[in-house]
PDB file of C-alpha atoms in Angstrom:
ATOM      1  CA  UNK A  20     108.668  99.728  93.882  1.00  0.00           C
ATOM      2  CA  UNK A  21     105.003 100.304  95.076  1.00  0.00           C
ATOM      3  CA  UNK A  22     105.774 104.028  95.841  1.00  0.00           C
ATOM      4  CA  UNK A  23     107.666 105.223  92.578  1.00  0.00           C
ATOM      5  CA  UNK A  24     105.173 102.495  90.659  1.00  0.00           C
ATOM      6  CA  UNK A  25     101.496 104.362  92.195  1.00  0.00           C
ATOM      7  CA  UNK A  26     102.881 107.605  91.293  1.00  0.00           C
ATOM      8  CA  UNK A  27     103.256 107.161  87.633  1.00  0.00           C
ATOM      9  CA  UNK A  28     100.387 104.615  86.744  1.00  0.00           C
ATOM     10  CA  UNK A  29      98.297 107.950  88.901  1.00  0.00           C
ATOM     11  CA  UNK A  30     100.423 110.512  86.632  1.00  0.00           C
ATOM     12  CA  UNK A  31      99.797 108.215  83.261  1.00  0.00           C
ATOM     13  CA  UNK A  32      95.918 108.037  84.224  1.00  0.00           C
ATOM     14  CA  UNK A  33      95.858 111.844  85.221  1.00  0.00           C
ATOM     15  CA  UNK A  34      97.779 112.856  81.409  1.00  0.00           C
ATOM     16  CA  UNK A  35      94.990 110.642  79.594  1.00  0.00           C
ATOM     17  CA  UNK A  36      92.074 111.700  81.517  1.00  0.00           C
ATOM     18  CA  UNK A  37      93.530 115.340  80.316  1.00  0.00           C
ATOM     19  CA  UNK A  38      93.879 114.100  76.537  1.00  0.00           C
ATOM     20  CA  UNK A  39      90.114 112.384  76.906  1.00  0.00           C
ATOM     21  CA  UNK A  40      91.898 108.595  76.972  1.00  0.00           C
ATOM     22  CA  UNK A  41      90.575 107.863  80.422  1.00  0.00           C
ATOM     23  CA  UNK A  42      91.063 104.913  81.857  1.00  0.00           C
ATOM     24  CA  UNK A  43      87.800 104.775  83.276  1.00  0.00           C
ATOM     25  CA  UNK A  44      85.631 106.863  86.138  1.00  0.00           C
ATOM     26  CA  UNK A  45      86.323 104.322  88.497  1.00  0.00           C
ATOM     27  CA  UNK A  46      89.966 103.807  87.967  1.00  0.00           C
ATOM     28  CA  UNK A  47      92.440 103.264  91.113  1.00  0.00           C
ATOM     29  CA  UNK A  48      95.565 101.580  91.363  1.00  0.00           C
ATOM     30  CA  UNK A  49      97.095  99.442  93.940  1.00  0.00           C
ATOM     31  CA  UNK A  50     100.375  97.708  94.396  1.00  0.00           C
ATOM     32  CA  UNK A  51     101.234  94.620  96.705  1.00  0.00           C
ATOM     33  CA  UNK A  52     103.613  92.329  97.105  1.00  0.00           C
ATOM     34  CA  UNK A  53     101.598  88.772  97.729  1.00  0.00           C
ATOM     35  CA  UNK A  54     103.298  85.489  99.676  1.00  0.00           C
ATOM     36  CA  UNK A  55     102.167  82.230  98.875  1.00  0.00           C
ATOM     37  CA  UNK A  56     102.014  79.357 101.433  1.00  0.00           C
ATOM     38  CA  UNK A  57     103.587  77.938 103.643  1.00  0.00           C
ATOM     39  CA  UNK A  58     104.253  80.614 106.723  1.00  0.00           C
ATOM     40  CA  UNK A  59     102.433  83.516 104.207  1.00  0.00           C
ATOM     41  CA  UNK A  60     102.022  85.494 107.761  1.00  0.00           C
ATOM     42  CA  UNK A  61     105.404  85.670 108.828  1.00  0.00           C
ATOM     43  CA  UNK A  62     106.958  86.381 105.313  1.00  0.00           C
ATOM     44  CA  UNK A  63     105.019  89.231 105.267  1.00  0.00           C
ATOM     45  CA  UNK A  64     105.772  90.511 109.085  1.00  0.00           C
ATOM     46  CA  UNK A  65     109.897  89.726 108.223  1.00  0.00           C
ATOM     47  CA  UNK A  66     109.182  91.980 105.039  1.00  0.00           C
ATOM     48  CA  UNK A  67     107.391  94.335 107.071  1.00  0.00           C
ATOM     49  CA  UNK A  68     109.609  94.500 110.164  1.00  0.00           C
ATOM     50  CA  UNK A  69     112.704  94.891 107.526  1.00  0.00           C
ATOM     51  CA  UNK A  70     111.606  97.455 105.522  1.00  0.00           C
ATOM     52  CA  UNK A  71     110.111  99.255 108.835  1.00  0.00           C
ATOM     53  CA  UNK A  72     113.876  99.214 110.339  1.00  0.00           C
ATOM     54  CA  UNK A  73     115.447 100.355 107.277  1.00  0.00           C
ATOM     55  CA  UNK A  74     113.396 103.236 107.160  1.00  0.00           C
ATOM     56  CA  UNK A  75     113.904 104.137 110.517  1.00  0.00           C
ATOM     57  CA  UNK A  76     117.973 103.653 109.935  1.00  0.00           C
ATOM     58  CA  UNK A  77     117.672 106.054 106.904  1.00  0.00           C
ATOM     59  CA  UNK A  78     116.238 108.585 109.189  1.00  0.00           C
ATOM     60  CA  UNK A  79     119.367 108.616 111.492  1.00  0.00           C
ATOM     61  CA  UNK A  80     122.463 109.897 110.607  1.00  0.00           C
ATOM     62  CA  UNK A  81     124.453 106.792 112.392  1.00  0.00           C
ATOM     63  CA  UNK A  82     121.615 104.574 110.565  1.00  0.00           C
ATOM     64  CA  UNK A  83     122.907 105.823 107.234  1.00  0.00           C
ATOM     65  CA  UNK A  84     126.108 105.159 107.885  1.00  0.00           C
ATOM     66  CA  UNK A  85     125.827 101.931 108.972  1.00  0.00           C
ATOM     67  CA  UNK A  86     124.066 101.420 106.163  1.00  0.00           C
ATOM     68  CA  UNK A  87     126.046 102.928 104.101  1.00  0.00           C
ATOM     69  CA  UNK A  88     129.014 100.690 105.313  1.00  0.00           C
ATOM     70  CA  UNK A  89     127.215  97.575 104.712  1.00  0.00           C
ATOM     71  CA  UNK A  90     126.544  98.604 101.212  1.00  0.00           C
ATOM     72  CA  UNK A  91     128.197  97.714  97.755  1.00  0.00           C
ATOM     73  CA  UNK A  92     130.705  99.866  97.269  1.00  0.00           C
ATOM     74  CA  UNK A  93     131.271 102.106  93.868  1.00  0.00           C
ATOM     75  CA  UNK A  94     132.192  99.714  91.393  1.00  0.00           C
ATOM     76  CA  UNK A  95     131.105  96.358  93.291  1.00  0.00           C
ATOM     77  CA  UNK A  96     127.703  94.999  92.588  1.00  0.00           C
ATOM     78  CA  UNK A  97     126.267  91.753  91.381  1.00  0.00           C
ATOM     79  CA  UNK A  98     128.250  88.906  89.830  1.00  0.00           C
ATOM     80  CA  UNK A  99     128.075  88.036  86.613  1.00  0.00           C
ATOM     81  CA  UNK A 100     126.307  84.899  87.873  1.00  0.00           C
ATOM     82  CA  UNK A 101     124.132  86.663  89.887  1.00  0.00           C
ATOM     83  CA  UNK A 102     123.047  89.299  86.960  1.00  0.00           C
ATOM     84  CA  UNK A 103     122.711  86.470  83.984  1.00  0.00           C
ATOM     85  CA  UNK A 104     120.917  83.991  86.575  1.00  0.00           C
ATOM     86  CA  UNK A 105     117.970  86.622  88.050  1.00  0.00           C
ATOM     87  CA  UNK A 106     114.845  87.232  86.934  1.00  0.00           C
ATOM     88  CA  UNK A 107     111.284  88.908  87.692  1.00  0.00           C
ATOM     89  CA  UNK A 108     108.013  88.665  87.027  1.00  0.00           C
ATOM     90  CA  UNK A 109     105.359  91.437  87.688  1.00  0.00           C
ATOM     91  CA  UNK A 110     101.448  89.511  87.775  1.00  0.00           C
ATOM     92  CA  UNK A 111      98.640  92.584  87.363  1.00  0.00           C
ATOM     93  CA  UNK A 112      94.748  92.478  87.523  1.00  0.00           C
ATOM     94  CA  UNK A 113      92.423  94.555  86.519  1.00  0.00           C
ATOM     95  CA  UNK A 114      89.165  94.289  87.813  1.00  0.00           C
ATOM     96  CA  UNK A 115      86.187  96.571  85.622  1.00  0.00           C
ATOM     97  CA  UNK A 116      83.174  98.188  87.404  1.00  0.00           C
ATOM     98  CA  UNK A 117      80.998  95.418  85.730  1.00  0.00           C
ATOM     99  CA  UNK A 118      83.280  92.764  87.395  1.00  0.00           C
ATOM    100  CA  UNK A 119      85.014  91.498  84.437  1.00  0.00           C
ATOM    101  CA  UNK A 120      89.063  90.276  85.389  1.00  0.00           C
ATOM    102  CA  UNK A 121      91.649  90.918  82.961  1.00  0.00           C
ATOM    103  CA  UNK A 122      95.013  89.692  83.586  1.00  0.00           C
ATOM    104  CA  UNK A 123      98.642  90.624  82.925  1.00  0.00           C
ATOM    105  CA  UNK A 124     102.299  89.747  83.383  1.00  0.00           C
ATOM    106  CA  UNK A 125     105.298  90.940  82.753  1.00  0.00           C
ATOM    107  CA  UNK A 126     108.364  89.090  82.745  1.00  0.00           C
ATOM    108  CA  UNK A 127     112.142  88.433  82.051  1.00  0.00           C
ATOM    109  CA  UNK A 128     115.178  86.469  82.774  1.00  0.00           C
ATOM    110  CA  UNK A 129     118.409  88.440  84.680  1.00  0.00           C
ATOM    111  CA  UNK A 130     118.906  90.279  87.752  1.00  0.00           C
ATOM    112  CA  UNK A 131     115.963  92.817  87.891  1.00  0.00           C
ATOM    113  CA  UNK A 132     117.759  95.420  89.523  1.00  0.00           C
ATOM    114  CA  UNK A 133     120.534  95.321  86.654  1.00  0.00           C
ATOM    115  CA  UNK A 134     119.484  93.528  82.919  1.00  0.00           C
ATOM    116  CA  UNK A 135     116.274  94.435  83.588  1.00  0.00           C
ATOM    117  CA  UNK A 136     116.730  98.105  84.772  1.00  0.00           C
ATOM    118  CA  UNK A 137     119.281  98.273  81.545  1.00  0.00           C
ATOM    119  CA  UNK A 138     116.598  96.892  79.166  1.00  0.00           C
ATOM    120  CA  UNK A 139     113.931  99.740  80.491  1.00  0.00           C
ATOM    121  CA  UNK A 140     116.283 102.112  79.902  1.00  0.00           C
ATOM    122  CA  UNK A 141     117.694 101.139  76.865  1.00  0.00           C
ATOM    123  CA  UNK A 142     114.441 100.618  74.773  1.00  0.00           C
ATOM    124  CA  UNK A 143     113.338 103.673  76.180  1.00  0.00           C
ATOM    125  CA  UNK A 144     115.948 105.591  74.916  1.00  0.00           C
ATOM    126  CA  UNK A 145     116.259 103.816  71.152  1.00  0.00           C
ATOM    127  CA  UNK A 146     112.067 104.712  71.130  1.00  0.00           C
ATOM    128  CA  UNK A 147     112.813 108.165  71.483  1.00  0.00           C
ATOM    129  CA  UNK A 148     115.885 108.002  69.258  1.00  0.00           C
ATOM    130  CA  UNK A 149     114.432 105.523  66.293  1.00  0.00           C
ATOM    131  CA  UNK A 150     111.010 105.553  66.912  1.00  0.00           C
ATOM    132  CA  UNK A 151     110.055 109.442  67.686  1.00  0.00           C
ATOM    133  CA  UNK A 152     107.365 109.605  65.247  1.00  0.00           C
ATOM    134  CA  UNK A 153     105.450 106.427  66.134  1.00  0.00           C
ATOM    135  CA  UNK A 154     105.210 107.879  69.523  1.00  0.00           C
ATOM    136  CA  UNK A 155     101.721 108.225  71.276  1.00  0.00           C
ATOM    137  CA  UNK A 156     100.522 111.633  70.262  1.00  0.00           C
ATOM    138  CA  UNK A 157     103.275 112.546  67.879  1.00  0.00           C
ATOM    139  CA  UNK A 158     105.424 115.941  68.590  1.00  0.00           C
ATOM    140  CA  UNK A 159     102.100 117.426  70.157  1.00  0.00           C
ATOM    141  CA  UNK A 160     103.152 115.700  73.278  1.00  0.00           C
ATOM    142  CA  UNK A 161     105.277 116.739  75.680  1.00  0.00           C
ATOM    143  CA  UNK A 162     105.774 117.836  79.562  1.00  0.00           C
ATOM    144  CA  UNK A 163     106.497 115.247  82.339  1.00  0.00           C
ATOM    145  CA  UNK A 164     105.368 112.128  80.716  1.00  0.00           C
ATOM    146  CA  UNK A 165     105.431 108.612  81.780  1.00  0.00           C
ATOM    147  CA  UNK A 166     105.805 105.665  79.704  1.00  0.00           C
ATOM    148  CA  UNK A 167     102.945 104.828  78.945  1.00  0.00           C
ATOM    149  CA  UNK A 168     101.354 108.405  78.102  1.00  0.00           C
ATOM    150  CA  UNK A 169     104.941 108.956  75.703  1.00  0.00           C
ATOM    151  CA  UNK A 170     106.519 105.709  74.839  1.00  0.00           C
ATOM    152  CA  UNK A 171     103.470 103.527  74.516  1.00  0.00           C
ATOM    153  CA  UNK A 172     102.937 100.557  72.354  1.00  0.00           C
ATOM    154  CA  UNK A 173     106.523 101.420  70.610  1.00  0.00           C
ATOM    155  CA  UNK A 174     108.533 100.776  74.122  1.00  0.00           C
ATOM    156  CA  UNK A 175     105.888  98.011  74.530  1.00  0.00           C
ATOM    157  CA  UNK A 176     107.228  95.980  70.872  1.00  0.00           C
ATOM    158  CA  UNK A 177     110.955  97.422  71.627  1.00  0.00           C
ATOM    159  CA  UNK A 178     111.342  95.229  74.680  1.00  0.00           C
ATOM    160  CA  UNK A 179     109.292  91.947  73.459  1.00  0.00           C
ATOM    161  CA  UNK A 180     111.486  92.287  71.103  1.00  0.00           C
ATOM    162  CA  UNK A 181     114.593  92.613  73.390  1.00  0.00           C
ATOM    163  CA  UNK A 182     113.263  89.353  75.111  1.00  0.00           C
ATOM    164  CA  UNK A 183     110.845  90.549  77.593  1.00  0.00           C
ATOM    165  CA  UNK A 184     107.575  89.097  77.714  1.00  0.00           C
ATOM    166  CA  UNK A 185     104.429  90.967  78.236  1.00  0.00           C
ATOM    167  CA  UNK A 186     101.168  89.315  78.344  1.00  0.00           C
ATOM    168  CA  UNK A 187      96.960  89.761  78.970  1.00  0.00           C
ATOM    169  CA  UNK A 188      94.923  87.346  79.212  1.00  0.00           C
ATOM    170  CA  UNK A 189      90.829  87.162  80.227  1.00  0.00           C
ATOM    171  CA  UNK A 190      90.856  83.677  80.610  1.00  0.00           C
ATOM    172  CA  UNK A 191      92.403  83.552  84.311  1.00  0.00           C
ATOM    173  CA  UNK A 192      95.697  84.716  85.568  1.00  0.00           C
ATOM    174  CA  UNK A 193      99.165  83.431  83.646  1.00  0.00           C
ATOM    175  CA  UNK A 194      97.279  82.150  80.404  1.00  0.00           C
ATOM    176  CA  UNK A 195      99.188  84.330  78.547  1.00  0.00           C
ATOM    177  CA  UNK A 196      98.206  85.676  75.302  1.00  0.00           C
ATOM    178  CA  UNK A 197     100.145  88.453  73.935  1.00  0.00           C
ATOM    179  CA  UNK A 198      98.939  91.976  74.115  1.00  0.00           C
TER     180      UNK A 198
END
């Protein structure tokens, strides 16, 4: 999700830098996935090598449709098992200019491609239905916004309360205190 992720934490800090809400002079983003021990290394090089071939197939006409072929077909998807049994969890730093650490997670039980996808959507869609004016910068706001620039602390509540967790902490990463 690195891609789609860096392009709207960029657009979010680009629409508050406009509105005088920077997040800061120095801000950049980055996005990783980290692997823990053992063999670190050659998870990484399998993830790697993986993602390098299906990019290449999705550059070939036969690549696409042996991928396509191998894929779930309209209709098919995860099993119930597989959807109530998932889960995700999403650990963030943020390091200041002055070298203070904050830390964050976000988290939540079921198949993150599915429950979770359907809870982001969801909550996003009841904030703008239930919860329009509570919305970060009221009806003055609009244009290609992200969530955070036009959903805010609303969608934020909306999906704690839906069961997600979201936590910050400046104690160390995973003490988790509530945002």
């Amino acid at each position: 999700m690195g891609v789609a992720n860096t392009r709207i934490v960029r657009r979010s800090a680009g629409l508050f830098e406009q509105w005088n809400e920077s997040y800061g002079p120095e801000f950049y983003y980055q996005e990783f996935q980290k692997y823990g021990p053992p063999r670190a290394r050659a998870k990484a090089l399998i993830t790697l090598t993986g993602l390098g071939v299906l990019q290449a197939g999705l550059q070939s006409s036969l690549g696409r449709r042996l991928l396509k072929s191998l894929a779930p077909k309209p209709g098919q998807g995860p099993s119930q098992k597989t959807m109530d049994n998932g889960f995700f969890r999403c650990d963030l730093v943020g390091l200041a200019a002055d070298g203070r650490k904050v830390y964050g997670a976000v988290s939540d039980k079921g198949d993150p491609g599915n429950r979770a996808t359907v809870k982001f959507l969801c909550e996003s869609a009841l904030s703008l239905a239930l919860n329009a004016g509570d919305l970060p910068g009221g009806q003055q706001r609009g244009g290609v916004l992200t969530p955070a620039t036009g959903l805010g602390d609303v969608l934020v509540q909306r999906l704690r309360n839906a069961g997600m967790r979201l936590e910050t902490s400046d104690q160390g990463p995973f003490a988790g205190q509530a945002v």
